[in-house]
Tab-separated table of C-alpha atoms in Angstrom:
chain	number	residue	atom	x	y	z
A	209	MET	CA	19.211	-20.762	-17.386
A	210	GLU	CA	19.074	-23.182	-20.692
A	211	THR	CA	15.369	-22.410	-20.102
A	212	ILE	CA	15.851	-18.611	-19.605
A	213	LEU	CA	18.506	-18.772	-23.045
A	214	ASN	CA	16.743	-21.438	-24.930
A	215	VAL	CA	20.086	-23.656	-25.356
A	216	PHE	CA	21.319	-26.496	-24.521
A	217	PHE	CA	24.872	-26.006	-22.555
A	218	SER	CA	26.148	-29.599	-23.722
A	219	ARG	CA	25.903	-28.403	-27.540
A	220	ILE	CA	27.494	-25.180	-26.987
A	221	ALA	CA	30.082	-26.636	-25.237
A	222	ARG	CA	30.591	-29.279	-28.011
A	223	THR	CA	31.041	-26.212	-30.601
A	224	GLU	CA	34.583	-24.596	-31.504
A	225	THR	CA	36.363	-22.433	-28.813
A	226	LEU	CA	35.866	-19.377	-31.291
A	227	GLN	CA	32.191	-19.870	-31.891
A	228	ARG	CA	31.738	-20.916	-28.909
A	229	GLY	CA	33.010	-17.538	-27.231
A	230	THR	CA	31.177	-15.730	-29.290
A	231	ILE	CA	27.641	-17.413	-28.665
A	232	VAL	CA	28.700	-16.983	-24.680
A	233	ASP	CA	29.079	-13.580	-24.856
A	234	GLU	CA	25.816	-12.759	-26.445
A	235	HIS	CA	24.202	-14.717	-23.752
A	236	ASN	CA	26.394	-12.572	-21.260
A	237	LYS	CA	24.670	-9.189	-21.948
A	238	LYS	CA	21.359	-10.499	-22.645
A	239	LEU	CA	21.334	-11.443	-18.854
A	240	SER	CA	22.990	-8.494	-17.731
A	241	ALA	CA	21.069	-6.473	-19.333
A	242	ASN	CA	17.952	-7.788	-18.131
A	243	PHE	CA	19.350	-8.462	-14.913
A	244	SER	CA	20.278	-4.659	-14.768
A	245	LYS	CA	16.345	-3.836	-15.289
A	246	VAL	CA	15.627	-5.585	-11.669
A	247	PHE	CA	18.926	-5.267	-9.518
A	248	LYS	CA	19.341	-1.407	-8.637
A	249	GLN	CA	21.413	-2.041	-5.880
A	250	LYS	CA	25.722	-1.424	-6.337
A	251	VAL	CA	27.996	-3.607	-6.024
A	252	HIS	CA	31.672	-2.485	-4.588
A	253	ASN	CA	30.015	1.180	-5.659
A	254	GLU	CA	29.410	0.246	-9.250
A	255	SER	CA	26.424	0.327	-10.634
A	256	GLU	CA	26.345	-1.738	-13.134
A	257	VAL	CA	26.675	-5.375	-12.701
A	258	SER	CA	27.492	-7.874	-15.126
A	259	ILE	CA	26.014	-11.635	-15.209
A	260	SER	CA	28.451	-14.078	-16.755
A	261	TYR	CA	28.872	-18.046	-17.224
A	262	ALA	CA	31.866	-19.558	-19.056
A	263	ILE	CA	32.030	-23.141	-20.004
A	264	ASP	CA	36.203	-24.670	-19.134
A	265	THR	CA	37.862	-27.701	-18.383
A	266	LEU	CA	38.524	-27.968	-14.414
A	267	SER	CA	42.143	-27.743	-13.715
A	268	LYS	CA	43.559	-28.385	-10.467
A	269	SER	CA	44.163	-24.730	-9.275
A	270	ARG	CA	40.364	-23.740	-10.130
A	271	ALA	CA	38.919	-27.270	-8.332
A	272	LYS	CA	41.618	-26.363	-5.348
A	273	ASP	CA	39.859	-22.699	-5.252
A	274	LEU	CA	36.106	-24.731	-5.143
A	275	GLY	CA	37.210	-26.556	-1.932
A	276	LYS	CA	37.747	-29.552	-4.241
A	277	LYS	CA	40.814	-31.979	-3.781
A	278	GLU	CA	43.678	-32.064	-6.501
A	279	ASP	CA	42.713	-35.915	-7.470
A	280	ASP	CA	39.351	-35.248	-7.730
A	281	GLU	CA	37.264	-37.570	-9.921
A	282	ASP	CA	35.938	-33.647	-11.716
A	283	ILE	CA	39.417	-32.597	-12.648
A	284	GLY	CA	39.849	-32.472	-16.267
A	285	GLU	CA	35.855	-32.509	-17.477
A	286	GLU	CA	34.157	-29.749	-18.531
A	287	PHE	CA	31.994	-27.371	-16.254
A	288	ILE	CA	29.533	-23.952	-16.406
A	289	PHE	CA	31.509	-21.342	-14.138
A	290	PHE	CA	29.199	-18.014	-13.073
A	291	SER	CA	30.485	-15.097	-11.598
A	292	VAL	CA	29.466	-11.915	-11.001
A	293	GLN	CA	31.268	-8.637	-12.255
A	294	THR	CA	31.597	-4.341	-11.837
A	295	SER	CA	32.606	-1.825	-14.671
A	296	ASP	CA	36.416	-2.588	-13.647
A	297	GLY	CA	36.064	-6.002	-15.501
A	298	GLU	CA	37.098	-8.153	-12.272
A	299	PRO	CA	34.883	-11.093	-11.986
A	300	LEU	CA	34.592	-12.939	-8.758
A	301	PRO	CA	32.545	-16.676	-8.218
A	302	LEU	CA	29.139	-15.834	-6.692
A	303	ARG	CA	30.296	-17.516	-3.519
A	304	LEU	CA	32.578	-14.666	-3.102
A	305	ARG	CA	29.731	-12.066	-3.476
A	306	SER	CA	27.142	-11.043	-1.020
A	307	LYS	CA	24.000	-13.281	0.569
A	308	GLY	CA	21.964	-10.502	-0.346
A	309	LEU	CA	22.687	-10.529	-4.043
A	310	ILE	CA	23.479	-14.336	-4.873
A	311	TRP	CA	19.556	-14.989	-3.038
A	312	PHE	CA	18.548	-12.323	-5.585
A	313	LEU	CA	20.221	-13.440	-8.357
A	314	SER	CA	18.911	-17.088	-7.883
A	315	PHE	CA	15.705	-16.142	-6.923
A	316	TRP	CA	15.639	-14.025	-10.634
A	317	LEU	CA	16.530	-16.723	-12.419
A	318	VAL	CA	13.876	-18.806	-11.169
A	319	LEU	CA	11.395	-16.819	-11.970
A	320	GLU	CA	12.615	-15.824	-15.520
A	321	SER	CA	12.701	-19.209	-16.192
A	322	MET	CA	8.931	-20.216	-15.563
A	323	LYS	CA	7.646	-16.568	-16.662
A	324	ASP	CA	5.923	-18.232	-19.384
A	325	GLN	CA	3.612	-20.553	-17.189
A	326	ASN	CA	1.010	-19.694	-14.913
A	327	ARG	CA	1.984	-20.616	-11.833
A	328	VAL	CA	1.447	-20.202	-7.691
A	329	ILE	CA	4.807	-19.356	-5.949
A	330	LEU	CA	4.889	-19.573	-2.405
A	331	ILE	CA	8.200	-18.208	-0.954
A	332	ASP	CA	8.829	-17.523	3.069
A	333	GLU	CA	10.667	-14.563	4.264
A	334	PRO	CA	12.583	-13.624	1.153
A	335	ASP	CA	13.731	-10.727	3.065
A	336	ASN	CA	16.509	-12.777	5.222
A	337	SER	CA	19.176	-11.756	3.394
A	338	LEU	CA	18.811	-9.015	1.628
A	339	HIS	CA	19.174	-5.169	2.049
A	340	VAL	CA	16.668	-3.183	2.447
A	341	ASN	CA	16.808	-1.527	-0.692
A	342	ALA	CA	17.082	-4.785	-2.572
A	343	GLN	CA	13.981	-5.677	-0.431
A	344	SER	CA	12.320	-2.662	-2.508
A	345	ASP	CA	13.608	-4.113	-6.057
A	346	LEU	CA	12.202	-7.550	-5.251
A	347	LEU	CA	8.811	-5.995	-4.799
A	348	ASN	CA	8.928	-4.396	-8.297
A	349	VAL	CA	10.296	-7.656	-9.668
A	350	LEU	CA	7.552	-9.304	-7.771
A	351	ASP	CA	4.555	-7.236	-8.975
A	352	GLU	CA	5.976	-7.033	-12.822
A	353	ILE	CA	6.308	-10.943	-13.280
A	354	ALA	CA	2.839	-11.431	-11.500
A	355	GLN	CA	1.431	-8.854	-13.923
A	356	THR	CA	3.094	-9.884	-16.833
A	357	TYR	CA	2.986	-13.545	-16.899
A	358	GLY	CA	0.006	-14.062	-15.159
A	359	HIS	CA	1.745	-15.962	-12.084
A	360	GLN	CA	-0.205	-15.675	-8.136
A	361	ILE	CA	2.694	-14.759	-6.144
A	362	ILE	CA	2.156	-15.263	-2.016
A	363	TYR	CA	4.803	-14.381	0.202
A	364	ALA	CA	5.097	-14.616	4.036
A	365	THR	CA	7.559	-11.554	5.095
A	366	HIS	CA	8.218	-9.363	9.100
A	367	SER	CA	9.926	-6.867	6.689
A	368	PRO	CA	8.307	-3.665	6.629
A	369	PHE	CA	10.238	-3.000	2.976
A	370	LEU	CA	7.533	-5.739	1.648
A	371	ILE	CA	4.447	-4.273	2.594
A	372	PRO	CA	2.989	-2.267	-0.701
A	373	THR	CA	1.753	0.143	1.400
A	374	GLU	CA	0.021	1.614	-1.958
A	375	LYS	CA	-2.026	-1.635	-2.242
A	376	LEU	CA	-2.762	-2.604	1.363
A	377	HIS	CA	-6.073	-5.023	0.099
A	378	ARG	CA	-3.324	-7.519	-0.717
A	379	ILE	CA	-1.874	-8.529	2.192
A	380	LYS	CA	-3.581	-11.224	4.266
A	381	LEU	CA	-2.581	-10.629	8.897
A	382	VAL	CA	-1.619	-14.296	9.406
A	383	TYR	CA	-1.341	-15.075	13.597
A	384	ASN	CA	-1.563	-18.303	15.724
A	385	ASP	CA	-4.298	-17.790	18.390
A	386	LYS	CA	-4.194	-20.258	21.381
A	387	LYS	CA	-7.803	-21.335	20.624
A	388	ASP	CA	-8.257	-21.308	17.046
A	389	GLY	CA	-4.761	-22.396	15.956
A	390	VAL	CA	-2.847	-20.314	12.631
A	391	ASN	CA	-5.524	-17.808	11.248
A	392	ILE	CA	-5.416	-15.663	8.264
A	393	SER	CA	-8.108	-12.047	8.196
A	394	GLU	CA	-8.396	-9.186	5.876
A	395	ILE	CA	-5.775	-5.972	7.023
A	396	SER	CA	-9.008	-3.687	6.134
A	397	SER	CA	-12.083	-5.895	8.549
A	398	GLY	CA	-11.646	-7.271	11.911
A	399	LYS	CA	-10.421	-5.929	15.214
A	400	ILE	CA	-7.051	-6.000	15.972
A	401	ASP	CA	-7.871	-7.586	19.774
A	402	THR	CA	-5.614	-9.950	20.611
A	403	LYS	CA	-1.552	-9.458	21.048
A	404	SER	CA	-1.433	-12.109	18.258
A	405	LYS	CA	-3.036	-9.576	15.650
A	406	ARG	CA	-0.877	-6.813	16.866
A	407	ASP	CA	1.967	-8.551	16.356
A	408	ALA	CA	1.123	-9.460	13.291
A	409	LEU	CA	0.163	-6.369	12.158
A	410	LEU	CA	3.784	-4.422	13.578
A	411	PRO	CA	5.254	-4.621	10.058
A	412	VAL	CA	2.230	-3.063	8.343
A	413	SER	CA	2.367	-0.231	11.011
A	414	HIS	CA	5.821	0.251	10.332
A	415	ALA	CA	5.701	0.499	6.636
A	416	ILE	CA	3.401	3.237	7.254
A	417	GLY	CA	5.618	5.080	9.438
A	418	CYS	CA	3.457	5.103	12.752
A	419	SER	CA	3.554	2.750	15.675
A	420	VAL	CA	0.596	0.910	17.390
A	421	SER	CA	0.832	3.268	20.889
A	422	LYS	CA	-2.032	3.217	23.370
A	423	HIS	CA	-0.989	6.276	24.376
A	424	ASN	CA	-1.526	7.956	20.876
A	425	THR	CA	-4.039	10.771	21.234
A	426	ILE	CA	-4.967	11.661	17.585
A	427	PHE	CA	-6.762	8.147	17.042
A	428	THR	CA	-9.299	6.358	19.613
A	429	ASP	CA	-11.078	2.878	19.041
A	430	ARG	CA	-13.726	4.284	16.897
A	431	ASN	CA	-12.981	7.067	14.375
A	432	ILE	CA	-14.618	9.327	11.920
A	433	ILE	CA	-12.443	10.576	8.958
A	434	VAL	CA	-13.984	13.797	7.028
A	435	GLU	CA	-13.021	16.227	4.656
A	436	GLY	CA	-12.198	19.377	6.722
A	437	LEU	CA	-12.456	21.226	9.920
A	438	SER	CA	-15.790	22.321	8.820
A	439	ASP	CA	-17.532	18.981	8.664
A	440	MET	CA	-15.310	18.011	11.791
A	441	PHE	CA	-17.010	21.266	13.887
A	442	ALA	CA	-20.329	20.589	12.173
A	443	TYR	CA	-20.951	16.706	12.873
A	444	GLN	CA	-19.686	17.057	16.296
A	445	THR	CA	-22.109	19.922	17.095
A	446	MET	CA	-25.085	17.868	15.578
A	447	GLY	CA	-23.885	14.604	17.370
A	448	ARG	CA	-24.374	16.241	20.682
A	449	ILE	CA	-27.499	17.979	20.216
A	450	LEU	CA	-29.144	14.918	18.909
A	451	LYS	CA	-27.720	13.313	21.051
A	452	GLU	CA	-26.116	10.454	19.717
A	453	ASP	CA	-22.869	8.676	20.592
A	454	GLU	CA	-19.721	10.392	20.730
A	455	TYR	CA	-17.255	9.746	18.077
A	456	HIS	CA	-13.416	11.004	17.508
A	457	TYR	CA	-13.842	12.935	14.075
A	458	LEU	CA	-10.513	13.251	12.096
A	459	PRO	CA	-10.288	16.191	9.879
A	460	GLY	CA	-8.334	16.370	6.974
A	461	ILE	CA	-9.064	14.050	4.008
A	462	GLY	CA	-9.442	16.626	1.501
A	463	THR	CA	-8.293	15.934	-1.883
A	464	ILE	CA	-7.063	12.464	-2.537
A	465	SER	CA	-4.544	11.842	-5.494
A	466	ASP	CA	-2.972	8.852	-6.238
A	467	LYS	CA	-1.502	7.413	-3.087
A	468	LEU	CA	-3.541	6.176	0.035
A	469	ASN	CA	-4.660	8.424	2.023
A	470	PRO	CA	-2.526	8.425	5.461
A	471	LEU	CA	-5.545	8.776	7.617
A	472	ILE	CA	-6.973	5.683	6.430
A	473	GLY	CA	-3.535	3.896	6.290
A	474	MET	CA	-2.460	4.807	9.936
A	475	CYS	CA	-5.822	3.877	10.979
A	476	ILE	CA	-5.118	0.362	9.060
A	477	GLY	CA	-1.902	0.364	10.834
A	478	TYR	CA	-3.068	1.001	14.211
A	479	GLY	CA	-5.857	-1.792	13.679
A	480	LEU	CA	-8.622	1.064	14.556
A	481	ASN	CA	-12.115	1.175	13.949
A	482	TRP	CA	-12.985	3.558	11.290
A	483	CYS	CA	-15.119	5.024	8.642
A	484	LEU	CA	-15.560	7.651	6.197
A	485	VAL	CA	-17.829	10.555	4.964
A	486	MET	CA	-17.525	12.445	2.165
A	487	ASP	CA	-19.996	14.673	0.659
A	488	SER	CA	-21.108	14.133	-3.323
A	489	ASP	CA	-19.074	17.066	-5.238
A	490	GLU	CA	-18.657	15.905	-8.775
A	491	LYS	CA	-18.059	19.583	-9.864
A	492	SER	CA	-14.421	20.105	-8.248
A	493	ASP	CA	-11.677	22.120	-9.348
A	494	GLU	CA	-8.913	19.726	-8.332
A	495	LYS	CA	-8.075	16.970	-10.515
A	496	ASN	CA	-9.036	13.262	-9.096
A	497	SER	CA	-10.535	15.236	-6.548
A	498	SER	CA	-14.251	14.596	-7.092
A	499	THR	CA	-16.268	12.018	-4.699
A	500	LYS	CA	-16.235	9.045	-7.806
A	501	ASN	CA	-12.946	9.349	-7.912
A	502	LYS	CA	-12.363	9.518	-4.332
A	503	TYR	CA	-13.966	6.703	-3.466
A	504	GLU	CA	-13.209	4.379	-6.255
A	505	LEU	CA	-8.907	4.715	-5.121
A	506	ILE	CA	-10.410	4.345	-1.800
A	507	LYS	CA	-11.879	0.872	-2.836
A	508	GLU	CA	-9.372	-0.002	-4.999
A	509	GLN	CA	-5.915	0.506	-2.583
A	510	VAL	CA	-8.084	-0.308	0.428
A	511	PHE	CA	-10.431	-2.909	-0.149
A	512	GLY	CA	-9.332	-4.293	-3.450
A	513	GLY	CA	-12.163	-3.433	-5.433
A	514	ASN	CA	-15.134	-4.991	-3.521
A	515	GLU	CA	-17.952	-2.970	-3.386
A	516	GLU	CA	-19.619	-4.444	-0.712
A	517	ASP	CA	-16.863	-3.966	1.387
A	518	THR	CA	-16.609	-0.126	0.733
A	519	LYS	CA	-19.848	0.845	1.554
A	520	LYS	CA	-19.536	-0.540	4.835
A	521	GLN	CA	-17.177	2.089	5.657
A	522	VAL	CA	-17.189	4.399	3.273
A	523	TYR	CA	-20.484	6.740	3.031
A	524	ILE	CA	-21.376	9.521	0.621
A	525	LEU	CA	-23.685	12.156	1.201
A	526	GLU	CA	-26.289	12.101	-2.067
A	527	GLY	CA	-27.429	14.823	-3.720
A	528	ILE	CA	-25.311	16.537	-1.414
A	529	LYS	CA	-22.369	18.622	-2.383
A	530	ASN	CA	-21.413	20.291	-0.114
A	531	LEU	CA	-21.649	19.440	3.906
A	532	GLU	CA	-23.660	22.811	4.948
A	533	ASP	CA	-26.520	21.733	2.152
A	534	MET	CA	-27.226	19.129	5.201
A	535	PHE	CA	-28.564	22.137	6.196
A	536	SER	CA	-31.941	24.192	5.186
A	537	VAL	CA	-31.213	27.776	4.495
A	538	ASP	CA	-33.504	28.804	7.049
A	539	ASP	CA	-31.454	26.625	9.511
A	540	ILE	CA	-28.002	28.394	8.206
A	541	GLU	CA	-30.049	32.118	9.180
A	542	LYS	CA	-30.759	30.531	12.426
A	543	ILE	CA	-27.104	29.456	13.047
A	544	ALA	CA	-26.161	33.022	11.535
A	545	SER	CA	-28.626	34.907	13.619
A	546	LYS	CA	-27.554	33.068	17.319
A	547	THR	CA	-23.986	32.872	16.266
A	548	GLY	CA	-23.316	36.731	15.432
A	549	PHE	CA	-22.268	35.657	11.920
A	550	THR	CA	-22.578	37.806	9.077
A	551	LEU	CA	-24.537	36.681	6.144
A	552	PRO	CA	-24.499	39.019	2.719
A	553	PRO	CA	-27.614	41.030	2.043
A	554	GLN	CA	-28.639	38.747	-0.681
A	555	LYS	CA	-29.155	35.014	-0.618
A	556	PRO	CA	-28.292	32.710	-3.591
A	557	LYS	CA	-31.318	32.112	-6.061
A	558	ASN	CA	-30.860	28.278	-5.984
A	559	LYS	CA	-29.749	26.387	-2.630
A	560	ASP	CA	-25.944	26.971	-1.966
A	561	ASN	CA	-25.054	27.310	1.680
A	562	THR	CA	-21.443	27.280	0.992
A	563	SER	CA	-21.820	30.384	-1.387
A	564	TYR	CA	-24.226	31.708	1.400
A	565	ILE	CA	-21.386	31.327	4.389
A	566	GLY	CA	-18.761	32.106	1.689
A	567	LYS	CA	-16.042	29.452	1.113
A	568	LYS	CA	-12.876	31.543	3.109
A	569	ASN	CA	-15.488	31.777	6.067
A	570	LYS	CA	-16.686	28.352	6.276
A	571	ILE	CA	-14.460	27.332	9.474
A	572	ILE	CA	-15.326	30.595	11.407
A	573	PHE	CA	-18.930	29.988	10.508
A	574	TRP	CA	-19.103	26.381	12.172
A	575	LYS	CA	-16.434	26.943	15.051
A	576	MET	CA	-18.941	29.794	15.971
A	577	PHE	CA	-21.457	27.022	15.662
A	578	ALA	CA	-20.014	24.498	17.691
A	579	SER	CA	-19.551	27.451	20.451
A	580	ALA	CA	-23.314	28.089	20.655
A	581	ASN	CA	-25.708	26.379	22.678
A	582	PHE	CA	-28.543	24.828	20.468
A	583	LYS	CA	-31.188	22.503	20.731
A	584	ALA	CA	-32.801	19.824	18.418
A	585	THR	CA	-36.067	21.749	18.498
A	586	ASP	CA	-34.132	24.581	16.774
A	587	PHE	CA	-33.590	22.626	13.628
A	588	SER	CA	-36.027	21.682	10.703
A	589	ASP	CA	-36.905	17.603	10.288
A	590	THR	CA	-34.895	17.818	7.222
A	591	THR	CA	-31.783	19.059	8.915
A	592	LYS	CA	-32.264	16.357	11.529
A	593	SER	CA	-32.887	13.855	8.764
A	594	ASN	CA	-30.207	14.025	6.983
A	595	PHE	CA	-27.711	13.780	9.890
A	596	LYS	CA	-29.638	10.715	11.447
A	597	LYS	CA	-28.662	9.037	8.331
A	598	VAL	CA	-25.213	9.850	8.609
A	599	PHE	CA	-25.024	8.659	12.155
A	600	GLY	CA	-26.835	5.493	11.679
A	601	PHE	CA	-24.222	4.543	9.050
A	602	ILE	CA	-21.529	5.678	11.567
A	603	GLN	CA	-23.030	3.354	14.419
A	604	SER	CA	-23.094	0.760	11.781
A	605	ALA	CA	-19.798	1.661	10.260
A	606	LEU	CA	-18.367	1.418	14.088
A	607	ALA	CA	-20.387	-1.382	15.521
A	608	ASP	CA	-18.358	-4.145	18.116
A	609	GLU	CA	-18.230	-7.343	16.056
């Protein structure tokens, strides 16, 4: 605390009582204000928690309260007494406060005292004595201190409340393998194929709101995340026509905001193989929904900014702004003719199959396509080549390691 306040308590103890009181009051206000910024929990239903210290002589009665004997050699000596008080003004010794508050305060004081020094800080199970809400406060404290002062903070935890779900690239799985001993692996890569790995993944699964179930019917071992139902119908059907491997498609990525996409998060939480296929539409009408923004958010939030790892699992249809443009105009007309879908009498001057089909009719069009019988020879080489590129990426991304 001397380091935090930049003082020597021994010097304060030698000052006159009145002056000492003024100095100590100023220090207590500073401590309380700083602590209140990071600790948001209520103590005895009070949200305003004051941290205070006092320099005083150890009396016999206070010695007894501290568990000391009446003839203890420290009686009569000056001591520093710490307490926590709420807005009713009642101070209580720290030892009478909750273990969580004591731990949080102690930890905060340690971090504050060395905030100006670049350190590697190792913490083991910081959640042991903390209420779940206090764990969220701690997560914010760690993040703020690391960013502000350049510390590298590493902590081990089993608590889902200390998992930063919006920054999964920061998380490493630590598991004990009978053959290889203790291992550390990235959460966004590698197969979760052993019990020890699944156990290590549990806190992450709980943090993102899912459970690891072998009987889950929404996800499978190999998942392809696409942007919507239209994409799902088209890829499923073309995969069948071109006799590609069967994969499980998850529609719905659509627009990504500043949150981690839940489908990606759930695949990671389940420990499943996954990849993502997106078109290259850069003229989206919605803020932050262009392919570039989506890609950059995923790269940062899932892969920690690693371009190489991102490209292994995220595929952009270069030069193809919408799924519909994977097909030639002639092929779109063949599909419409065979399925009975009515296209407008005049096609767009420039290739724009989405407008040709009609944005509001896309799902109906592709659903009708999925229900019809087509052969590979029904489609142009350009269309087949476009899809084979995508299926080649998928095969590589979901290949067994």
